[in-house]
mmCIF file of C-alpha atoms in Angstrom:
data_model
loop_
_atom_site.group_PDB
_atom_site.id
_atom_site.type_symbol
_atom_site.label_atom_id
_atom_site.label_comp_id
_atom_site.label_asym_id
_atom_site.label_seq_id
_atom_site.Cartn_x
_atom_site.Cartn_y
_atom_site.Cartn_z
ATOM 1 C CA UNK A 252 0.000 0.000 0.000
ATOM 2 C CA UNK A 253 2.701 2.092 1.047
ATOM 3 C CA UNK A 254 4.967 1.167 -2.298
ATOM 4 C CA UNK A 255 5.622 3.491 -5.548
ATOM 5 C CA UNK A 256 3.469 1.877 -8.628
ATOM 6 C CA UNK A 257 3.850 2.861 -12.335
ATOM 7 C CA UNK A 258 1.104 1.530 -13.957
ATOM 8 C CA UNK A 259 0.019 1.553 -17.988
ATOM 9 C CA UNK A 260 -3.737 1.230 -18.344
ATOM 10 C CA UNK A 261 -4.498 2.264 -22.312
ATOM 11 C CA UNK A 262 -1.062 3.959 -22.916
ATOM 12 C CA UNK A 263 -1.291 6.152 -20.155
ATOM 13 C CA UNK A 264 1.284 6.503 -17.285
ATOM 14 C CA UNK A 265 0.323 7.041 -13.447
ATOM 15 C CA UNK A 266 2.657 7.179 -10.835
ATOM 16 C CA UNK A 267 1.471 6.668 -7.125
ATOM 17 C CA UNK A 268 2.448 7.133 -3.957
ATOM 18 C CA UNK A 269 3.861 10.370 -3.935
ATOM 19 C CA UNK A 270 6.295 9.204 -6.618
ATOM 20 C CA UNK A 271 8.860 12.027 -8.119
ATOM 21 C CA UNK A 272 9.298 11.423 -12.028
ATOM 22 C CA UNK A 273 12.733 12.852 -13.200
ATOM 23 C CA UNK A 274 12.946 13.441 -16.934
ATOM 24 C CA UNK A 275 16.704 13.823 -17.993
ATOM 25 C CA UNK A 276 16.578 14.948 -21.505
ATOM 26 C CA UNK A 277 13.866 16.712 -23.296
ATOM 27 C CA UNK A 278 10.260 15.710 -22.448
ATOM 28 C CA UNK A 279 7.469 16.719 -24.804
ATOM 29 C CA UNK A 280 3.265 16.974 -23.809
ATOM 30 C CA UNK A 281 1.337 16.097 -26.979
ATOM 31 C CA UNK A 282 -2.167 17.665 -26.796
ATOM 32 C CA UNK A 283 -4.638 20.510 -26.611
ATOM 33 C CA UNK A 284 -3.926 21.237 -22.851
ATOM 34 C CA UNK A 285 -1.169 19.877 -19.789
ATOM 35 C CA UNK A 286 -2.864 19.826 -17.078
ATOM 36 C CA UNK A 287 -0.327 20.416 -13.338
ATOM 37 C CA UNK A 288 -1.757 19.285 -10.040
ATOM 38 C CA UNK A 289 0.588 20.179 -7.296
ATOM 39 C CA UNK A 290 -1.759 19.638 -4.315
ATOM 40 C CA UNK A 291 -5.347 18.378 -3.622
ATOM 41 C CA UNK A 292 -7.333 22.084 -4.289
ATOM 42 C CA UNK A 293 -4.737 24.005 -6.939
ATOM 43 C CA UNK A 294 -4.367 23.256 -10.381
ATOM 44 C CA UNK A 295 -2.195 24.836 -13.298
ATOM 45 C CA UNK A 296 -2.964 24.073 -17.118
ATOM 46 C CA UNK A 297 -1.246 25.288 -20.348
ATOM 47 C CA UNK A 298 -3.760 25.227 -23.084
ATOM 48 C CA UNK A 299 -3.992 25.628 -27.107
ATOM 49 C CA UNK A 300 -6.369 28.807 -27.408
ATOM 50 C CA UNK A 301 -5.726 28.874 -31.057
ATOM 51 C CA UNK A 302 -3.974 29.359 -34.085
ATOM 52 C CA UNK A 303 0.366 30.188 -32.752
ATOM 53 C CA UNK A 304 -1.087 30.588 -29.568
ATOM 54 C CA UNK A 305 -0.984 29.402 -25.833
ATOM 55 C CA UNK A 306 -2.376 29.973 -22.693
ATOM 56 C CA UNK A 307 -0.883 29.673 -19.177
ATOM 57 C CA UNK A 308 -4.388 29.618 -16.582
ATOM 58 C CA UNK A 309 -4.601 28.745 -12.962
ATOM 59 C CA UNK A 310 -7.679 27.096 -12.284
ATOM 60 C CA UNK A 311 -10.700 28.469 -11.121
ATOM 61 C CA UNK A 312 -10.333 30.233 -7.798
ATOM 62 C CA UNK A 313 -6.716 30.071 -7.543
ATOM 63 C CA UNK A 314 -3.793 32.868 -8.479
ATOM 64 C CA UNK A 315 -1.195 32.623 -11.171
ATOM 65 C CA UNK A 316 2.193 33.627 -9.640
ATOM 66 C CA UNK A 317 4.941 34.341 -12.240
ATOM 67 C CA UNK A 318 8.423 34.744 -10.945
ATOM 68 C CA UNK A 319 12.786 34.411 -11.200
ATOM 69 C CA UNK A 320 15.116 33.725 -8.803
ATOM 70 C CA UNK A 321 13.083 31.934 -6.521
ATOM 71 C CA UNK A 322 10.996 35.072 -5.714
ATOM 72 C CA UNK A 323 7.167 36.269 -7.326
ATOM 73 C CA UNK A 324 7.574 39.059 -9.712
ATOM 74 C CA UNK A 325 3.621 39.095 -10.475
ATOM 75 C CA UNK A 326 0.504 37.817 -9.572
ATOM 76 C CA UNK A 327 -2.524 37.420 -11.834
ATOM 77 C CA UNK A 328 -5.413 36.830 -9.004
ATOM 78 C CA UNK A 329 -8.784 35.686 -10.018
ATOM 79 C CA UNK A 330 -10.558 39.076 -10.748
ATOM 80 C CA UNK A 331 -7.672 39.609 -13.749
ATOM 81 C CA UNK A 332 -6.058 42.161 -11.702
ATOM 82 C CA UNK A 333 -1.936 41.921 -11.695
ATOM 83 C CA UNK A 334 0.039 42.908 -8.953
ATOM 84 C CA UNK A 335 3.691 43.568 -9.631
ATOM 85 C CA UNK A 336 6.113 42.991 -6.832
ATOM 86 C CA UNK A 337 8.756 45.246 -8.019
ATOM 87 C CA UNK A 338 8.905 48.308 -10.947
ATOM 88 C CA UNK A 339 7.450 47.907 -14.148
ATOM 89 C CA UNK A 340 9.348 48.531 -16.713
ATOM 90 C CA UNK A 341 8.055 49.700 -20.277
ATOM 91 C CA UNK A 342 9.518 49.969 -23.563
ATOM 92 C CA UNK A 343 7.079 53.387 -24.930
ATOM 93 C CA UNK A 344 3.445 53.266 -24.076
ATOM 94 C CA UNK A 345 0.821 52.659 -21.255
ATOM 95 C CA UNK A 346 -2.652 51.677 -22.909
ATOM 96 C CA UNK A 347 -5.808 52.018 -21.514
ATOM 97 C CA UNK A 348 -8.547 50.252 -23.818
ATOM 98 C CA UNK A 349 -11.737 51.940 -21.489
ATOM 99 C CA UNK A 350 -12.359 55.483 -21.551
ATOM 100 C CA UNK A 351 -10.677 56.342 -18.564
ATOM 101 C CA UNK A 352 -7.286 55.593 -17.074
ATOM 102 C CA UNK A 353 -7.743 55.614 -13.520
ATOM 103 C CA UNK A 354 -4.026 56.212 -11.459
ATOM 104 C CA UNK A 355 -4.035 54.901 -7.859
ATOM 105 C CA UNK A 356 -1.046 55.619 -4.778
ATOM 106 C CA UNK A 357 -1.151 53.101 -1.444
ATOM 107 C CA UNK A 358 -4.629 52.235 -2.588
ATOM 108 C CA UNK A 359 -5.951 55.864 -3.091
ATOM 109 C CA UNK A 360 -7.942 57.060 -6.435
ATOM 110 C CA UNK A 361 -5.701 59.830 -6.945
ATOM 111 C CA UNK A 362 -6.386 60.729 -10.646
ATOM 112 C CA UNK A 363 -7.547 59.982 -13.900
ATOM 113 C CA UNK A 364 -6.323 60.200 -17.775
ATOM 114 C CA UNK A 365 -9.539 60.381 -19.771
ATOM 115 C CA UNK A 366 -10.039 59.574 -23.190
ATOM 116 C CA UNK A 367 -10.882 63.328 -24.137
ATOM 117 C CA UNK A 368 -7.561 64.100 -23.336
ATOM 118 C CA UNK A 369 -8.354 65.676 -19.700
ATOM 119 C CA UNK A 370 -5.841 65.052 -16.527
ATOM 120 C CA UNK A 371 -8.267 65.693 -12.886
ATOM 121 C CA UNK A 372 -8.133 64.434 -9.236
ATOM 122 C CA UNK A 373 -10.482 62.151 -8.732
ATOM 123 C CA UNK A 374 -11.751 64.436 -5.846
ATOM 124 C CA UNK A 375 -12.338 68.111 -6.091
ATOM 125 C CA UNK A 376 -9.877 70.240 -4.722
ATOM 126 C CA UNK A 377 -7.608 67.678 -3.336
ATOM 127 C CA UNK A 378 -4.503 66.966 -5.639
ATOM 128 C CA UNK A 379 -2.175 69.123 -5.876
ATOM 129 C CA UNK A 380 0.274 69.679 -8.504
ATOM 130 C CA UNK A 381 3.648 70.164 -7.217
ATOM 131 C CA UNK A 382 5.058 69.658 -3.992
ATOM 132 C CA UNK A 383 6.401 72.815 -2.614
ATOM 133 C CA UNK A 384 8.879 75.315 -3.908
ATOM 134 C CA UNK A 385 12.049 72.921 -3.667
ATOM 135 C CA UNK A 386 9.918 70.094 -5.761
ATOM 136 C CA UNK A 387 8.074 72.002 -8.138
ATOM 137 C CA UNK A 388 7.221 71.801 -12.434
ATOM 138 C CA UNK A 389 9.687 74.221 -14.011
ATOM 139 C CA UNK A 390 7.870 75.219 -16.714
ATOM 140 C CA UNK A 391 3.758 75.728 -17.548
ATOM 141 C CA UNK A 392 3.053 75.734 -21.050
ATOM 142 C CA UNK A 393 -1.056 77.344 -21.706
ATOM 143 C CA UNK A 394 -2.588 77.904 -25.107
ATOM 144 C CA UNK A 395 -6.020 78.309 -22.890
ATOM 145 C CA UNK A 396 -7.592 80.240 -20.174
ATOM 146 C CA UNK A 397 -6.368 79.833 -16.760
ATOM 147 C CA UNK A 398 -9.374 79.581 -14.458
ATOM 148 C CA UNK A 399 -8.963 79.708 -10.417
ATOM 149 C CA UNK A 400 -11.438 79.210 -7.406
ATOM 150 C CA UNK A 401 -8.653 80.698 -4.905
ATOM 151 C CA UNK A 402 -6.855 83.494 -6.026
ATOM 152 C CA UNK A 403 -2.795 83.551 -7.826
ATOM 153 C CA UNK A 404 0.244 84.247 -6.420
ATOM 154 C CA UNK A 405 2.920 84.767 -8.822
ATOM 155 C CA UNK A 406 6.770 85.035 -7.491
ATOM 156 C CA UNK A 407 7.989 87.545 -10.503
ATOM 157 C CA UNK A 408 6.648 89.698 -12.937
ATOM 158 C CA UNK A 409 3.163 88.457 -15.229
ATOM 159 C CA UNK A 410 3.554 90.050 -18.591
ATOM 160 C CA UNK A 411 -0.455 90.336 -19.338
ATOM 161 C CA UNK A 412 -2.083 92.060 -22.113
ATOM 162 C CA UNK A 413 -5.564 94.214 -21.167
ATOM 163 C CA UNK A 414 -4.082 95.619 -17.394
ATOM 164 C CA UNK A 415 -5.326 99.152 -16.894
ATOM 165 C CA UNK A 416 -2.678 101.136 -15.491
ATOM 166 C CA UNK A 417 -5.272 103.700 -13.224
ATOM 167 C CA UNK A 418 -7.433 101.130 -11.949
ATOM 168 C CA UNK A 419 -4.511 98.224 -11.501
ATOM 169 C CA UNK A 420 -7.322 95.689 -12.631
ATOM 170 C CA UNK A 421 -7.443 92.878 -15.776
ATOM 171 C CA UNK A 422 -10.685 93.519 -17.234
ATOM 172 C CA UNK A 423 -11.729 91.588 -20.291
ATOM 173 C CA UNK A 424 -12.552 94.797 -22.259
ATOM 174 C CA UNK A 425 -9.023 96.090 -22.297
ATOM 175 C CA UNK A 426 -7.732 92.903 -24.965
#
């Protein structure tokens, strides 16, 4: 009961008892899907989706875990989220195929890309851009209106066209 079989019912292999099968050489799977069981509730399967194509899947309910070295670089969990262990590395572009590209910190919403082109918080009046006057954006490039709820402070002189000289005021009828 105890003892290591290897049995051949209709040209199929099974090992028991906890057997370890060592393949020195190259070993090829023939078929439309390899199925891995590595304990009694988790299961790993590479399958033929198609034409020059494969798919890695964990079974349902369990996590993929992809890593080197002995340590997990990423897990794919079972709501198709990935979570990278270390920096992400990208050759040119970051692709959002929705309408909005949603950018999150710690596990806060902290802003969105959408697909018209606009950059906002995700919460009024609580991002700021910049850090403080050691860590701040060099340069601000406008073609447009700039539009404020709390006033500007500006560290130099503001070249402005439509500034009336007696009254010290921008006023929209002076362009």
């Amino acid at each position: 009961t105890d003892a290591t079989y290897i049995g051949d019912s209709a040209r199929n292999v099974t090992i028991y008892g906890g057997a370890t099968l060592t393949v020195t050489g190259n070993a090829t799977f023939n078929g439309t899907q390899t199925i891995f069981n590595p304990d009694g509730n988790s299961q790993a399967k590479i399958l033929n989706v198609g034409t020059d194509a494969i798919a890695l899947y964990a079974s349902s309910g369990d996590s993929l875990y992809l890593g080197g070295g002995g340590v997990t670089a990423l897990v794919l969990d079972t709501s198709q989220n990935a979570t990278f262990s270390g920096s992400i590395t990208m050759p040119e572009a970051l692709k959002a195929t929705n309408n909005n590209m949603k950018f999150f910190v710690g596990g806060t919403h902290v802003f969105n890309v959408d697909v018209n082109k606009n950059i906002y918080p995700q919460t009024h009046n609580s991002t700021d851009l910049g850090f403080s006057s050691t860590l701040a954006f060099r340069q601000l490039y406008l073609s447009g209106d700039i539009t404020s709820g709390g006033g500007a402070t500006f560290a130099t002189t503001v070249d402005a066209v439509g500034y009336n000289e007696n009254t010290r005021i921008f006023k929209r009828d002076d362009f």
